[in-house]
Coordinates of C-alpha atoms and ligand atoms in Angstrom, one line a residue:
M1438 CA -4.0 -13.4 43.5
K1439 CA -0.4 -13.5 45.0
K1440 CA -0.3 -14.8 48.3
P1441 CA 2.7 -14.7 51.1
A1442 CA 5.1 -17.4 50.6
I1443 CA 3.9 -20.5 52.9
F1444 CA 5.6 -23.1 54.1
L1445 CA 4.1 -26.5 54.3
S1446 CA 5.8 -29.1 56.7
F1447 CA 6.1 -32.7 55.2
A1448 CA 3.4 -33.9 57.7
L1449 CA 0.8 -31.5 56.7
A1450 CA 1.5 -32.0 52.9
C1451 CA 0.9 -35.5 53.2
G1452 CA -2.1 -35.2 55.8
G1453 CA -2.1 -39.0 56.7
A1454 CA -2.7 -40.1 53.1
A1455 CA -2.8 -43.8 52.6
A1456 CA 0.5 -44.6 51.1
Q1457 CA -0.7 -48.0 49.7
G1458 CA -1.5 -48.1 46.0
V1459 CA 0.1 -44.8 45.5
S1460 CA 2.5 -44.9 42.7
P1461 CA 6.3 -44.4 43.5
A1462 CA 6.3 -41.6 41.6
D1463 CA 4.0 -39.4 43.7
P1464 CA 5.6 -36.1 44.4
F1465 CA 4.1 -36.3 48.1
L1466 CA 5.7 -40.0 48.7
R1467 CA 8.8 -38.6 47.8
Q1468 CA 9.0 -36.2 50.8
A1469 CA 9.7 -39.6 52.9
P1470 CA 12.7 -38.7 54.9
A1471 CA 16.1 -39.2 53.5
Q1472 CA 15.7 -42.2 50.8
A1473 CA 18.3 -40.6 48.5
T1474 CA 20.4 -43.7 48.2
P1475 CA 21.6 -44.2 44.4
T1476 CA 19.3 -47.2 44.0
L1477 CA 16.3 -45.6 44.9
R1478 CA 16.8 -42.7 42.9
G1479 CA 17.7 -44.9 39.9
V1480 CA 14.3 -46.4 40.2
A1481 CA 12.6 -43.1 40.3
T1482 CA 14.1 -41.2 37.4
A1483 CA 14.5 -41.9 33.6
P1484 CA 17.5 -43.7 32.5
T1485 CA 19.7 -41.0 31.4
A1486 CA 23.2 -39.8 31.3
A1487 CA 24.3 -38.8 34.5
P1488 CA 27.6 -37.0 34.5
A1489 CA 30.2 -39.8 34.0
G1490 CA 32.2 -40.7 36.9
N1491 CA 31.3 -38.1 39.3
L1492 CA 29.1 -39.8 41.6
N1493 CA 30.6 -39.1 45.1
L1494 CA 29.7 -42.0 47.6
T1495 CA 32.0 -40.9 50.4
G1496 CA 30.6 -37.4 50.7
M1497 CA 27.0 -38.5 50.8
Q1498 CA 26.4 -39.3 54.6
N1499 CA 26.7 -35.5 55.1
A1500 CA 26.4 -33.3 52.0
T1501 CA 23.0 -31.9 51.6
F1502 CA 21.2 -30.1 48.8
G1503 CA 18.3 -27.9 49.4
N1504 CA 17.2 -24.8 51.4
P1505 CA 17.6 -22.4 48.6
R1506 CA 17.8 -19.0 49.1
T1507 CA 15.2 -16.8 46.9
S1508 CA 15.2 -13.0 45.8
N1509 CA 12.7 -11.5 43.7
N1510 CA 13.3 -8.6 41.2
G1511 CA 10.1 -7.5 39.6
S1512 CA 8.4 -10.5 38.1
Q1513 CA 11.9 -12.7 38.3
T1514 CA 12.6 -15.1 41.1
R1515 CA 16.5 -16.0 41.6
V1516 CA 16.9 -19.2 43.4
V1517 CA 20.4 -20.1 44.8
F1518 CA 21.6 -23.4 46.0
D1519 CA 24.8 -24.1 47.9
L1520 CA 26.8 -27.1 46.2
A1521 CA 28.7 -29.1 48.7
P1522 CA 32.0 -30.3 47.3
G1523 CA 31.5 -33.3 45.1
V1524 CA 27.9 -32.7 44.4
T1525 CA 26.9 -33.2 40.8
Y1526 CA 23.4 -32.5 39.0
T1527 CA 21.6 -32.5 35.8
L1528 CA 18.9 -29.8 34.9
M1529 CA 15.9 -30.6 33.1
P1530 CA 13.5 -27.8 31.7
T1531 CA 9.8 -29.0 31.3
F1532 CA 6.6 -27.5 31.2
A1533 CA 5.8 -27.5 34.9
G1534 CA 9.3 -26.0 35.8
L1535 CA 13.0 -27.1 36.2
R1536 CA 14.0 -30.4 37.7
I1537 CA 17.3 -30.9 39.2
D1538 CA 18.6 -34.6 39.5
V1539 CA 21.2 -34.2 42.4
Q1540 CA 23.9 -36.7 43.0
G1541 CA 26.5 -36.9 45.8
A1542 CA 24.2 -35.2 48.4
R1543 CA 21.1 -35.9 50.5
V1544 CA 18.4 -33.7 49.0
L1545 CA 16.4 -32.0 52.1
P1546 CA 12.8 -32.9 51.6
A1547 CA 10.5 -29.7 51.2
V1548 CA 7.4 -28.5 49.9
T1549 CA 7.2 -24.7 49.7
A1550 CA 4.5 -22.9 47.9
A1551 CA 5.2 -19.9 46.2
L1552 CA 8.7 -18.5 46.6
G1553 CA 8.1 -15.7 44.0
S1554 CA 6.1 -14.4 41.1
S1555 CA 8.1 -16.8 38.9
V1556 CA 8.3 -19.8 41.0
S1557 CA 4.9 -21.0 42.1
E1558 CA 6.4 -23.9 44.3
Y1559 CA 9.4 -25.6 45.5
R1560 CA 9.5 -29.4 46.2
A1561 CA 12.3 -31.8 46.9
G1562 CA 13.2 -35.2 48.1
G1563 CA 14.4 -38.4 46.9
G1564 CA 17.1 -37.1 45.0
Q1565 CA 15.6 -34.3 43.0
A1566 CA 14.3 -30.9 43.4
T1567 CA 11.6 -29.4 41.3
V1568 CA 11.3 -25.5 40.9
V1569 CA 7.7 -25.3 39.4
T1570 CA 6.9 -22.3 37.5
P1571 CA 3.6 -20.7 36.5
F1572 CA 4.7 -20.8 32.8
P1573 CA 6.4 -23.9 30.6
L1574 CA 10.2 -23.9 30.2
S1575 CA 12.3 -24.8 27.0
F1576 CA 15.7 -25.3 26.6
T1577 CA 16.3 -21.6 26.4
E1578 CA 13.2 -19.7 27.4
G1579 CA 11.9 -18.9 30.8
W1580 CA 14.7 -19.7 32.8
R1581 CA 18.7 -19.1 33.2
A1582 CA 21.5 -21.2 35.0
S1583 CA 24.8 -20.5 35.9
E1584 CA 27.3 -21.3 38.7
A1585 CA 29.7 -18.9 40.6
T1586 CA 32.2 -19.3 43.4
L1587 CA 32.0 -17.4 46.4
A1588 CA 34.6 -15.1 47.9
T1589 CA 34.6 -17.9 50.8
G1590 CA 35.3 -20.6 48.1
G1591 CA 32.0 -22.1 48.1
R1592 CA 30.2 -22.8 45.1
V1593 CA 26.6 -21.9 44.1
L1594 CA 24.0 -22.8 41.4
I1595 CA 22.1 -19.6 40.5
L1596 CA 18.8 -20.2 38.8
E1597 CA 16.5 -17.4 37.6
F1598 CA 12.7 -17.6 36.5
G1599 CA 10.8 -15.3 34.8
A1600 CA 8.2 -15.3 31.7
V1601 CA 11.0 -13.0 30.0
V1602 CA 14.0 -14.5 31.2
S1603 CA 15.8 -16.3 28.4
G1604 CA 19.2 -18.3 28.0
G1605 CA 18.7 -21.3 29.7
A1606 CA 21.9 -23.0 30.9
S1607 CA 25.0 -21.0 30.8
D1608 CA 27.7 -22.1 28.5
S1609 CA 29.5 -24.0 31.0
L1610 CA 26.4 -25.9 32.5
R1611 CA 24.7 -26.6 29.2
A1612 CA 26.3 -30.2 29.3
L1613 CA 24.4 -30.9 32.6
V1614 CA 20.8 -30.2 30.8
R1615 CA 18.8 -32.8 29.2
N1616 CA 15.3 -33.3 27.5
S1617 CA 12.4 -33.9 29.3
P1618 CA 11.5 -37.4 30.2
P1619 CA 8.6 -39.0 28.2
T1620 CA 5.6 -38.5 30.3
T1621 CA 5.0 -40.6 33.2
T1622 CA 2.8 -43.9 32.7
A1623 CA 0.3 -42.2 34.8
A1624 CA 0.1 -38.9 33.0
T1625 CA 0.3 -40.9 29.6
A1626 CA -2.7 -42.8 30.7
E1627 CA -4.6 -39.8 31.8
A1628 CA -3.8 -37.9 28.7
N1629 CA -5.0 -40.7 26.6
A1630 CA -8.2 -41.3 28.6
V1631 CA -9.8 -38.4 27.3
L1632 CA -12.9 -37.6 26.6
N1633 CA -15.8 -39.0 24.6
S1634 CA -17.5 -36.4 26.7
P1635 CA -20.6 -34.8 25.7
L1636 CA -18.8 -31.5 26.8
G1637 CA -17.0 -31.4 23.5
L1638 CA -13.8 -31.3 25.3
R1639 CA -10.7 -30.9 23.1
A1640 CA -8.5 -34.1 22.7
A1641 CA -5.6 -34.2 25.3
G1642 CA -2.4 -32.7 24.2
S1643 CA -3.8 -30.5 21.3
G1644 CA -2.4 -27.3 21.0
T1645 CA -0.7 -27.3 24.6
G1646 CA 2.6 -25.8 24.9
T1647 CA 5.6 -27.8 23.3
P1648 CA 8.0 -28.7 26.5
G1649 CA 11.5 -28.7 26.2
A1650 CA 12.5 -27.8 22.6
A1651 CA 15.3 -29.8 21.7
P1652 CA 18.8 -27.9 22.0
A1653 CA 20.2 -27.2 18.7
T1654 CA 23.6 -28.6 19.6
V1655 CA 24.8 -29.8 22.8
S1656 CA 28.6 -28.8 23.8
P1657 CA 30.9 -31.4 25.2
P1658 CA 30.9 -32.1 28.7
S1659 CA 32.7 -29.2 30.7
R1660 CA 32.3 -29.9 34.4
T1661 CA 35.7 -28.9 35.0
T1662 CA 35.1 -25.1 34.2
Q1663 CA 33.7 -23.5 36.8
T1664 CA 32.2 -20.1 36.2
Q1665 CA 34.5 -17.6 38.0
T1666 CA 32.7 -14.3 37.4
P1667 CA 30.4 -12.8 39.5
A1668 CA 26.6 -13.9 39.7
P1669 CA 24.7 -12.4 37.0
V1670 CA 22.0 -10.1 38.5
A1671 CA 18.3 -10.4 37.2
T1672 CA 18.5 -7.6 34.8
R1673 CA 17.0 -7.3 31.4
P1674 CA 19.2 -6.1 28.3
T1675 CA 17.9 -2.7 27.8
A1676 CA 17.3 -1.7 24.1
A1677 CA 19.8 0.7 22.7
N1678 CA 16.7 2.6 21.4
P1679 CA 16.0 5.5 23.7
D1680 CA 12.7 5.6 22.9
Q1681 CA 11.6 2.0 23.4
L1682 CA 8.0 1.2 23.4
P1683 CA 5.8 -0.4 25.8
P1684 CA 5.9 -4.2 26.0
G1685 CA 3.4 -5.7 23.3
D1686 CA 3.6 -2.6 21.0
T1687 CA 6.0 -4.2 18.6
V1688 CA 4.3 -7.6 18.4
Q1689 CA 3.0 -8.5 15.3
P1690 CA -0.6 -10.0 15.1
G1691 CA -0.3 -14.1 14.9
K1692 CA -2.1 -16.9 15.3
Q1693 CA -4.9 -16.6 17.8
F1694 CA -5.4 -19.6 20.0
P1695 CA -9.3 -20.4 20.1
P1696 CA -10.7 -20.0 23.8
A1697 CA -11.6 -23.2 25.4
P1698 CA -15.4 -24.2 24.6
A1699 CA -17.8 -22.6 27.0
L1700 CA -19.7 -24.8 29.3
P1701 CA -23.4 -25.3 28.8
D1702 CA -25.1 -22.5 30.5
A1703 CA -21.6 -21.0 31.5
N1704 CA -21.8 -17.5 33.0
A1705 CA -18.6 -15.9 34.3
A1706 CA -20.0 -13.5 35.6
R1707 CA -21.9 -15.3 38.4
P1708 CA -19.5 -16.7 41.0
S1709 CA -18.6 -20.2 41.0
A1710 CA -20.3 -22.1 44.1
L1711 CA -17.9 -23.4 46.5
T1712 CA -20.3 -26.0 47.5
G1713 CA -23.1 -28.3 45.8
R1714 CA -25.1 -31.5 46.1
V1715 CA -26.2 -33.9 43.4
A1716 CA -30.1 -34.6 43.5
G1717 CA -31.3 -38.2 44.6
Q1718 CA -30.4 -40.6 47.1
V1719 CA -26.7 -41.8 48.2
Q1720 CA -25.6 -45.0 46.3
P1721 CA -24.0 -47.4 48.9
G1722 CA -20.6 -48.4 47.7
A1723 CA -20.6 -45.7 44.8
L1724 CA -17.0 -45.1 43.6
L1725 CA -15.4 -42.2 42.1
T1726 CA -13.6 -42.8 38.7
A1727 CA -10.6 -40.8 37.7
P1728 CA -11.3 -37.5 36.2
R1729 CA -11.8 -36.8 32.7
I1730 CA -9.4 -34.4 31.4
G1731 CA -9.9 -31.8 28.5
K1732 CA -6.7 -29.8 27.6
N1733 CA -7.0 -26.5 25.8
P1734 CA -4.3 -23.7 24.9
G1735 CA -4.2 -22.0 28.3
L1736 CA -6.6 -23.8 30.3
T1737 CA -7.5 -27.3 31.4
R1738 CA -10.7 -28.9 32.2
L1739 CA -11.2 -31.5 34.7
V1740 CA -14.6 -33.4 34.8
L1741 CA -15.5 -35.4 38.0
D1742 CA -18.4 -37.5 37.8
L1743 CA -20.4 -37.4 40.9
P1744 CA -23.4 -40.1 41.8
P1745 CA -26.5 -39.2 43.2
G1746 CA -26.7 -37.7 46.5
S1747 CA -23.0 -36.9 46.7
T1748 CA -21.9 -33.5 47.7
Y1749 CA -18.7 -31.4 47.1
Q1750 CA -17.1 -28.3 48.6
I1751 CA -14.1 -26.5 47.1
Q1752 CA -11.5 -24.7 49.1
P1753 CA -9.1 -22.4 47.2
T1754 CA -5.2 -22.8 48.5
A1755 CA -2.0 -21.6 47.9
L1756 CA -1.2 -24.8 46.2
G1757 CA -4.2 -24.9 44.0
L1758 CA -7.8 -26.5 45.1
R1759 CA -9.2 -29.1 47.9
I1760 CA -12.1 -30.5 47.1
E1761 CA -13.7 -32.7 50.0
L1762 CA -16.6 -35.3 48.6
T1763 CA -19.2 -37.1 50.6
G1764 CA -21.5 -39.7 49.1
L1765 CA -19.0 -41.8 47.5
S1766 CA -15.6 -43.6 48.0
V1767 CA -12.3 -43.9 45.9
M1768 CA -9.2 -45.8 45.8
P1769 CA -6.3 -43.8 46.5
Q1770 CA -4.7 -42.6 42.9
N1771 CA -2.8 -39.8 41.4
A1772 CA -1.4 -38.3 38.2
Q1773 CA 1.1 -35.9 38.0
N1774 CA 2.4 -33.5 35.2
V1775 CA -1.1 -33.5 33.9
S1776 CA -0.7 -30.2 31.9
P1777 CA 1.0 -26.7 32.4
E1778 CA -2.3 -25.7 34.5
V1779 CA -2.5 -28.8 36.7
R1780 CA 0.4 -30.1 38.2
T1781 CA -1.0 -32.7 39.9
W1782 CA -4.3 -34.3 40.8
R1783 CA -4.7 -36.8 43.9
F1784 CA -7.7 -38.6 45.2
E1785 CA -7.7 -40.2 48.7
P1786 CA -10.2 -41.9 50.8
T1787 CA -11.4 -40.1 53.9
T1788 CA -14.0 -41.2 56.9
A1789 CA -16.5 -38.8 55.3
G1790 CA -16.0 -39.8 51.8
V1791 CA -13.0 -38.4 49.3
E1792 CA -10.7 -35.8 49.2
I1793 CA -9.0 -34.4 45.7
T1794 CA -5.9 -32.2 45.7
L1795 CA -5.3 -30.4 42.7
V1796 CA -2.0 -28.6 42.5
T1797 CA -2.4 -25.8 39.9
A1798 CA 0.2 -23.5 38.0
T1799 CA -0.7 -20.5 40.3
P1800 CA -2.3 -19.9 43.7
T1801 CA -6.3 -19.8 43.6
T1802 CA -8.7 -17.3 45.2
A1803 CA -12.4 -17.7 45.8
R1804 CA -13.1 -15.8 42.5
S1805 CA -10.1 -16.7 40.3
G1806 CA -7.7 -19.2 38.9
W1807 CA -10.5 -21.6 38.5
R1808 CA -14.2 -21.9 37.8
A1809 CA -16.7 -24.6 38.4
Q1810 CA -20.1 -25.9 37.4
L1811 CA -22.3 -28.5 38.3
L1812 CA -23.9 -30.1 35.4
P1813 CA -26.6 -32.6 35.2
P1814 CA -26.1 -36.2 34.0
T1815 CA -25.9 -37.0 30.2
P1816 CA -28.6 -39.4 29.0
G1817 CA -27.7 -42.9 29.9
S1818 CA -25.8 -41.9 32.9
D1819 CA -26.8 -41.0 36.7
R1820 CA -23.9 -39.3 37.0
A1821 CA -23.6 -35.7 37.3
R1822 CA -20.6 -33.8 36.2
L1823 CA -18.6 -31.3 38.4
A1824 CA -16.6 -29.5 35.5
L1825 CA -13.8 -27.6 36.8
D1826 CA -12.0 -25.3 34.6
L1827 CA -8.3 -24.2 35.8
S1828 CA -6.2 -21.6 34.3
P1829 CA -3.9 -18.8 35.9
A1830 CA -5.5 -16.5 33.6
L1831 CA -9.2 -16.7 35.1
A1832 CA -9.8 -13.6 36.7
N1833 CA -12.8 -12.5 38.6
L1834 CA -15.6 -11.5 36.0
T1835 CA -18.6 -11.1 38.6
P1836 CA -19.8 -7.7 38.5
L1837 CA -19.1 -5.1 41.1
A1838 CA -21.4 -4.1 43.6
P1839 CA -22.3 -0.4 43.3
S1840 CA -20.5 0.3 46.8
E1841 CA -17.4 -1.3 45.5
R1842 CA -17.5 1.1 42.4
L1843 CA -17.5 4.0 44.4
V1844 CA -14.1 5.9 44.8
A1845 CA -14.4 8.4 47.7
A1846 CA -14.0 12.0 47.4
V1847 CA -10.1 12.9 46.8
P1848 CA -9.4 16.0 49.1
P1849 CA -7.1 18.7 47.7
V1850 CA -3.4 17.9 47.5
P1851 CA -0.1 20.2 48.4
A1852 CA 0.3 22.5 45.5
T1853 CA 3.4 21.9 43.0
R1854 CA 5.6 25.1 44.0
G1855 CA 4.7 28.2 42.0
T1856 CA 1.6 26.7 40.2
A1857 CA -1.5 27.0 42.4
I1858 CA -4.1 26.9 39.7
L1859 CA -7.7 26.3 41.1
A1860 CA -6.2 26.7 44.5
L1861 CA -8.5 26.1 47.0
S1862 CA -6.3 27.5 49.7
A1863 CA -3.0 29.1 49.7
N1864 CA -1.2 25.8 49.6
Y1865 CA -3.8 23.3 48.3
V1866 CA -5.3 22.3 45.0
Q1867 CA -7.7 20.2 43.5
P1868 CA -5.8 17.2 42.2
R1869 CA -5.2 16.8 38.4
V1870 CA -4.1 13.6 36.7
V1871 CA -3.3 12.6 33.2
L1872 CA -4.9 9.4 31.8
D1873 CA -3.4 8.0 28.8
P1874 CA -5.0 5.6 26.5
G1875 CA -2.3 3.8 24.3
H1876 CA -2.6 4.1 20.4
G1877 CA -5.4 5.4 18.5
G1878 CA -6.2 6.5 15.0
R1879 CA -4.1 4.4 12.4
D1880 CA -2.2 2.7 15.6
P1881 CA -4.0 0.0 16.8
G1882 CA -1.5 -1.2 19.4
A1883 CA -1.4 -4.9 20.0
V1884 CA -4.0 -6.8 17.8
G1885 CA -5.4 -10.1 19.0
S1886 CA -8.5 -11.2 20.4
V1887 CA -9.2 -7.4 21.3
I1888 CA -7.5 -4.1 19.6
E1889 CA -5.5 -2.6 22.0
K1890 CA -6.3 1.2 21.1
E1891 CA -10.2 0.3 21.7
V1892 CA -9.5 -1.4 25.1
T1893 CA -7.1 1.3 26.5
L1894 CA -9.9 3.9 25.6
N1895 CA -12.8 2.0 27.1
V1896 CA -11.0 1.5 30.4
A1897 CA -9.8 5.2 30.5
L1898 CA -13.1 6.5 30.0
R1899 CA -14.2 4.2 33.0
V1900 CA -11.4 5.7 35.2
R1901 CA -12.2 9.4 34.1
D1902 CA -15.6 8.9 35.1
L1903 CA -14.9 7.3 38.3
L1904 CA -12.1 9.9 39.4
R1905 CA -14.4 13.1 38.2
A1906 CA -17.2 12.0 40.5
A1907 CA -14.4 11.9 43.2
G1908 CA -13.3 15.3 42.6
V1909 CA -10.1 14.8 40.6
D1910 CA -9.7 17.0 37.5
V1911 CA -9.1 14.3 34.8
V1912 CA -6.9 15.3 31.6
M1913 CA -7.1 13.1 29.1
T1914 CA -4.4 12.5 26.1
R1915 CA -7.1 11.5 24.1
D1916 CA -10.8 10.7 24.4
S1917 CA -11.7 9.5 20.9
D1918 CA -10.0 7.1 18.3
R1919 CA -7.0 9.3 17.4
A1920 CA -3.4 9.6 17.5
L1921 CA -1.7 12.7 18.9
N1922 CA 0.8 12.8 16.0
S1923 CA 1.6 10.6 13.0
V1924 CA 5.2 10.3 14.0
K1925 CA 5.2 7.8 16.9
N1926 CA 8.0 9.4 18.8
T1927 CA 6.1 12.8 18.6
D1928 CA 3.2 11.4 19.8
L1929 CA 4.6 9.8 22.6
Q1930 CA 6.1 12.8 23.6
M1931 CA 3.2 14.9 23.1
R1932 CA 1.1 12.4 25.6
A1933 CA 4.1 12.6 28.2
Q1934 CA 3.7 16.1 28.2
T1935 CA -0.2 16.4 28.5
G1936 CA -1.1 18.2 31.4
S1937 CA -0.1 21.9 32.7
P1938 CA 2.0 22.8 35.8
G1939 CA 0.0 21.4 38.7
T1940 CA -0.7 18.0 37.3
Q1941 CA 0.0 15.5 40.0
L1942 CA 0.2 12.3 38.3
F1943 CA 0.3 10.6 34.7
V1944 CA -0.8 7.0 34.1
S1945 CA -0.9 5.1 30.6
I1946 CA -2.8 2.4 29.8
H1947 CA -1.7 -0.5 27.6
V1948 CA -2.7 -4.1 26.5
N1949 CA 0.1 -6.6 26.4
A1950 CA 0.9 -9.2 23.7
M1951 CA 3.4 -12.0 23.2
E1952 CA 4.4 -13.6 19.9
A1953 CA 2.5 -16.6 18.8
N1954 CA 5.3 -19.1 19.8
T1955 CA 5.4 -17.9 23.6
A1956 CA 1.5 -16.7 23.7
L1957 CA 0.5 -19.1 26.3
R1958 CA 3.0 -17.6 28.8
G1959 CA 1.7 -14.3 28.8
Y1960 CA -1.4 -13.6 31.0
G1961 CA -1.8 -11.3 34.0
I1962 CA -1.2 -7.4 34.9
E1963 CA 2.1 -5.7 35.1
T1964 CA 3.0 -2.0 35.9
W1965 CA 5.8 -0.2 34.4
W1966 CA 7.7 3.0 35.9
N1967 CA 10.9 4.9 35.1
P1968 CA 13.1 6.5 37.4
N1969 CA 11.9 9.9 35.8
H1970 CA 10.5 10.9 39.2
P1971 CA 11.2 9.7 42.6
M1972 CA 7.5 8.8 43.3
S1973 CA 7.1 6.8 40.1
S1974 CA 8.2 3.7 41.6
S1975 CA 5.4 4.2 44.3
L1976 CA 2.8 5.2 42.0
A1977 CA 3.3 1.8 40.2
S1978 CA 3.5 -0.3 42.9
I1979 CA -0.1 1.3 44.4
L1980 CA -1.6 0.7 40.9
Q1981 CA -0.4 -2.7 40.8
R1982 CA -1.8 -3.9 44.1
Q1983 CA -5.2 -2.2 43.4
M1984 CA -5.7 -3.8 40.1
V1985 CA -4.7 -7.2 41.1
G1986 CA -6.7 -6.9 44.2
V1987 CA -9.7 -5.9 42.2
T1988 CA -9.9 -8.0 39.4
G1989 CA -7.9 -11.3 40.7
A1990 CA -5.9 -11.1 37.7
F1991 CA -2.2 -13.0 38.0
S1992 CA 0.5 -10.5 39.0
R1993 CA 3.5 -10.4 37.1
G1994 CA 4.7 -7.7 39.2
L1995 CA 6.5 -4.4 38.7
K1996 CA 8.9 -3.5 36.1
S1997 CA 11.3 -0.6 35.5
N1998 CA 12.7 0.7 32.4
Q1999 CA 14.9 3.2 31.6
S2000 CA 13.6 4.1 28.0
L2001 CA 10.0 3.7 27.9
S2002 CA 9.7 7.1 26.1
V2003 CA 6.1 7.8 27.3
L2004 CA 7.6 7.6 30.9
R2005 CA 10.9 8.8 30.8
N2006 CA 9.6 12.2 29.1
S2007 CA 7.1 12.6 31.8
R2008 CA 8.0 15.0 34.4
I2009 CA 5.7 14.1 37.2
P2010 CA 5.2 10.6 38.9
A2011 CA 4.3 8.2 35.8
A2012 CA 3.3 4.8 35.5
L2013 CA 2.1 2.4 32.5
V2014 CA -0.1 -0.4 33.4
E2015 CA -0.3 -3.5 30.9
I2016 CA -4.0 -4.7 31.7
G2017 CA -3.9 -8.1 30.2
Y2018 CA -2.6 -10.1 26.9
A2019 CA -4.6 -9.9 23.8
S2020 CA -2.7 -13.0 22.8
H2021 CA -3.7 -15.2 25.4
P2022 CA -6.9 -17.3 24.7
V2023 CA -8.1 -16.8 28.5
D2024 CA -7.0 -13.4 29.0
G2025 CA -8.2 -12.3 26.0
L2026 CA -11.7 -13.3 27.1
N2027 CA -11.2 -11.2 30.4
L2028 CA -10.3 -8.0 28.1
Q2029 CA -13.4 -8.5 26.3
D2030 CA -15.5 -8.9 29.4
A2031 CA -17.0 -5.6 30.6
N2032 CA -17.0 -6.5 34.2
Y2033 CA -13.4 -7.2 33.7
L2034 CA -12.8 -3.8 32.3
D2035 CA -14.9 -2.3 34.8
R2036 CA -12.7 -4.0 37.7
V2037 CA -9.4 -2.8 36.1
A2038 CA -10.8 0.8 35.9
V2039 CA -11.7 0.6 39.4
G2040 CA -8.3 -0.6 40.4
I2041 CA -6.7 1.9 38.2
A2042 CA -8.9 4.7 40.1
Q2043 CA -8.8 3.2 43.4
G2044 CA -5.0 3.7 43.1
I2045 CA -4.7 7.1 41.9
R2046 CA -6.8 8.0 44.8
E2047 CA -4.4 6.1 47.2
A2048 CA -1.5 8.0 45.8
L2049 CA -2.8 11.3 45.9
T2050 CA -4.0 10.7 49.3
S2051 CA -0.6 9.1 50.6
G2052 CA 1.7 11.8 49.2
V2053 CA 2.5 10.2 46.2
T2054 CA 2.4 13.8 44.2
A2055 CA 4.3 15.5 41.9
G2056 CA 4.8 18.2 44.3
N2057 CA 5.8 16.1 47.3
A2058 CA 9.0 14.5 46.3
V2059 CA 12.5 15.5 47.5
G2060 CA 13.9 17.1 44.3
G2061 CA 10.8 16.5 42.7
G2062 CA 10.2 17.6 39.0
G2063 CA 12.5 15.1 37.3
K2064 CA 14.4 16.0 34.1
Ligands
ZN513 ZN1 0.6 -0.5 23.9

């Protein structure tokens, strides 16, 4: 569901919004050009300790802050800001991302979507910039910040974001970090305005991630100490253990978050309608009231009460959802920082009725990131209820059409030198691949809303059948609930070496998990590779793209690891797919859903087919064969 980065100009983002009545805290209003005077800033921000004595008024006319440079390394996103002389700033990790309050420079207004897989949006203006992340940040988890001095003498602020990034501010920057401010009045009111709803929604705030855990200690200010060392690069520390296990395998079964209550007659296999109409005659003068909001772990439910005769039209966008309503009107209103899944909702009157903008944690597609259902009025009311469920983990659970499940026949592939088994001609052989359903027997793998060993076997058997029907020779490391060896390292080595000479590809299938205290940050699909073979990264890339394309799941991107035993010990192009999180309340439901598993399997099978037909094979690499 990742989309290319899209830049929205200020005019487009504002869309001619009526400014009257909009709270000064409206992030869209902050795009107003060049108002970064200290006074205005003071109004907009909570009273806090700005670094004392560093306000540089003389530099303000010319110094600017913004236009960050970004780069991506796997699922990590790096954002680099140039720091003009005299610029100071404070960093504030929140559940919605990292807020940067800037002094001594004008913050360049911007609204930019999807800077990378770990930065879903960048917004700036009015003295502050916010790097919006698809996961909540604590003081030390989800981000890392440091400063560096370039060879030119220029100073830069380096921010790195990722679900597995940790560290927070570097020692020299720690004094610039402060706690999240109390929620804005609008958001608090909204959070309290929940829900004597007949839908059985949970009260606001219950069970959601804890934003900004307080730091144990705050070191004294040390603004004069600049980091002189080169910028740290976005690498994960690799474990000393050369036989590292796949991610999620070492997680102990922990507290499970209950899934959100299902809507009446909810059926995830049915695509949510993008349009709808409430029965009855339009009521002149009907007004839309603020949404009712229910917060559940990993999912936010937003309910719109629609009068008779009104219509809705939902448009998935890179920022979230846009909803056009007719048959009613509204007073402009909005709320920010509503929940980890909903950054902002905004109501605006239009000539036809109402336009609603929902800024969500990650981009949405027609089939993922959200679900909607139009429910009839409850007794005593004449308003129907449009219930919108929003979660970045909501995948496409609609059944595939038979034609979409068909994997086209795979033609013979070039033989690996000296291993022409089943030769169909002198140099071409029937392609053979190894599928490795992770775990088995006494080793269950991750245990959460599903048991990993069961899901991996389920998916692998589906992939096997799809590939065999396409003419591929499939070797399974296991096709029943068993381990290959009771010693884990031996077991992994045996898996890696399954298959005989002439085997083209090795694909290991796993389910991910997070510890209970970070469980809500883990959702989506990722693929691991190892430099065991020159074609392994290509195989991983193809598999990731195909799986995300068919499932609509959140893409956590590619990850490389030097020490994943099951990949490192393979002599052919190898990849390990993590198809979802057993520890996440929404992803866990995906993994229990036959349509999701079917889509994952088709994605893997199509990926293997694409690899085999595009030259990503054991025998087709410079120096192929590995070590
Ligand atoms: Zn595993």
